[in-house]
């Protein structure tokens, strides 16, 4: 009987649809513990279709969802589209299509491909962030944040992409370039809307500790939030006319402050600059405006700066120190002013060395005899050249100096964060309009909730204006409106909301995508959330994951959610890489690099189940892997062999299995079950392959296989190759789906090893290997190991100091 994968896969995909096999159940009487929400990071429909790199995460999450269903859980496994924003609009511009048309075309094609994956998505739960019935609630979220005091508008220097012609959040700037188009980012002053994510810096940081997330993602978020505990210290200008507040984590180094540095944009620069320095300062300011924050903070960048002609008084010793401006100090970080201690800060050392400024050692390593510094000492030590505080440890001096200055009203302890407020305005067409109105009489007025959504008008001309205004500003019928407060003439805000806002709450919409009385049905959200397993790329560690956590915490504080973290467990799949036709290097799959592999061609040649299994088998799922078409053939041969084995063995099954067959199936059940829980998908496939070969050999040798063993094997393989498993299950006479069965259990009696291989070492070097009974004690292993001729040769005339034993694996004899 031939393995006709094409007919089998079409048959079962149609039957799943017809039977509603993947519909999401909702039974409020069931406990939350019996439900499981598995979520993929939904795709941007900006490209024409998915490549095999996209498949990797989608297959993994589907295998897990099917496994959990077999374990008896009710499953929510939805899919949707992150359809608004720069990716989709830029793709439409390149094709000369309207974003509505291009997005619709791409969604249709991707949806077809996702159906072919065979994933158990419930398409009745589909969401689309560009649909009015979705972005109505994105706008509602904006208003909720505004009413809570978490949304505000101000004119600010923003990251500006000259190519995309829009403002970018700090997180969207990578190495000084736009993360979408890689154009060098500049600065532009525009009135912008921000969310006060900084209000939640502490809980966003603290709650990372309790998350079952990859440690590198938590570390990236901790670093981005950037908590620093220190003190604010006030420096007065030498003329006594102004005060400059700085934040420092090292007040113990205050006696070593030999100059100050202000951010070029600091409001006091203009007031403090002396007339003879004005031209030089203005020139430097103009140059700084063209730099991105990332470039300004680069450790490799040569330090530049200008003395503004003014001086400040060091509050601990009264010395007058010069005030400079430099681009390595940012107005948006801390107070926009720093005290410079070149002896104990690397950046300050480089700056002082370049401009020949004084370097005074005030912290000496305890092991240092007092020789001249050759580089900045950034550690702690004993205080020197610090007046009455000399001789104290750094920690003691820290507290005493802050306490002394606090008595004079010149210092206080302070916690600072690197995290900045979230810029959410976009000067683009393809996004949800910001639901705010400007009235000359009433000021800024929110759109009433009853008038949501503020619909995005369909226009022929949607290209960015390049002036800093959104294309919506050129549509009088959209802009001109009536003030909800006074009824007078007013204007709508013409910026649109960043797509990152749309994706910061989409996981809450899935349980009730057609709900009209709020952004989500509270009862269903309590039933399904938080998300049990979230699968997606590590590239979203800072942007999407941080923003989603922020949204969840705000909604929790508003009383809408009974949890404050959205994703209980996070798994980041590795990228699929292939040699680029442009660079000749192994790179992440991308159309622009000329190295994508279209899954449609593989499905046609080998079938969906083959591609699913190979996506898992190609390597550890958390690591990047190299695509190799040759590997598909081996996986296809395995599925064909599995097909033949089950069909042939089921025709005349054994009543009872041979003990060797029982050992093989029970060990496979244990291994696959444990690897599934760890998401070690590649070893699951290899275990299934080994089991298939084992059973095939046993059958070829004349051993019949029981129906119970065949059924267990088919269930084990079903999450990986669901179409093949369904067909084999039906051929064995079952009327219901294989996924209505239960995941098999293993019997410990069949998984005990009869023997164990012990590696013998002497002083850490391998000398022999011996096979011993698996149930031997340590004493028995030691006794037999010391009889080994190769070990005895190394022990001749030497005294044994100690013997280390790793049970069932290794014994190391240490000799003097």
Tab-separated table of N, CA and C in Angstrom, residues 67 93 326 571:
chain	number	residue	atom	x	y	z
A	67	UNK	N	0.388	17.600	21.583
A	67	UNK	CA	0.821	16.783	22.732
A	67	UNK	C	-0.041	17.090	23.957
A	93	UNK	N	4.397	50.018	-0.511
A	93	UNK	CA	5.030	51.079	-1.293
A	93	UNK	C	5.950	50.485	-2.353
A	326	UNK	N	29.392	67.762	25.743
A	326	UNK	CA	29.885	66.652	24.933
A	326	UNK	C	28.727	65.763	24.537
A	571	UNK	N	9.484	30.485	24.910
A	571	UNK	CA	10.492	29.702	24.195
A	571	UNK	C	10.889	30.454	22.925
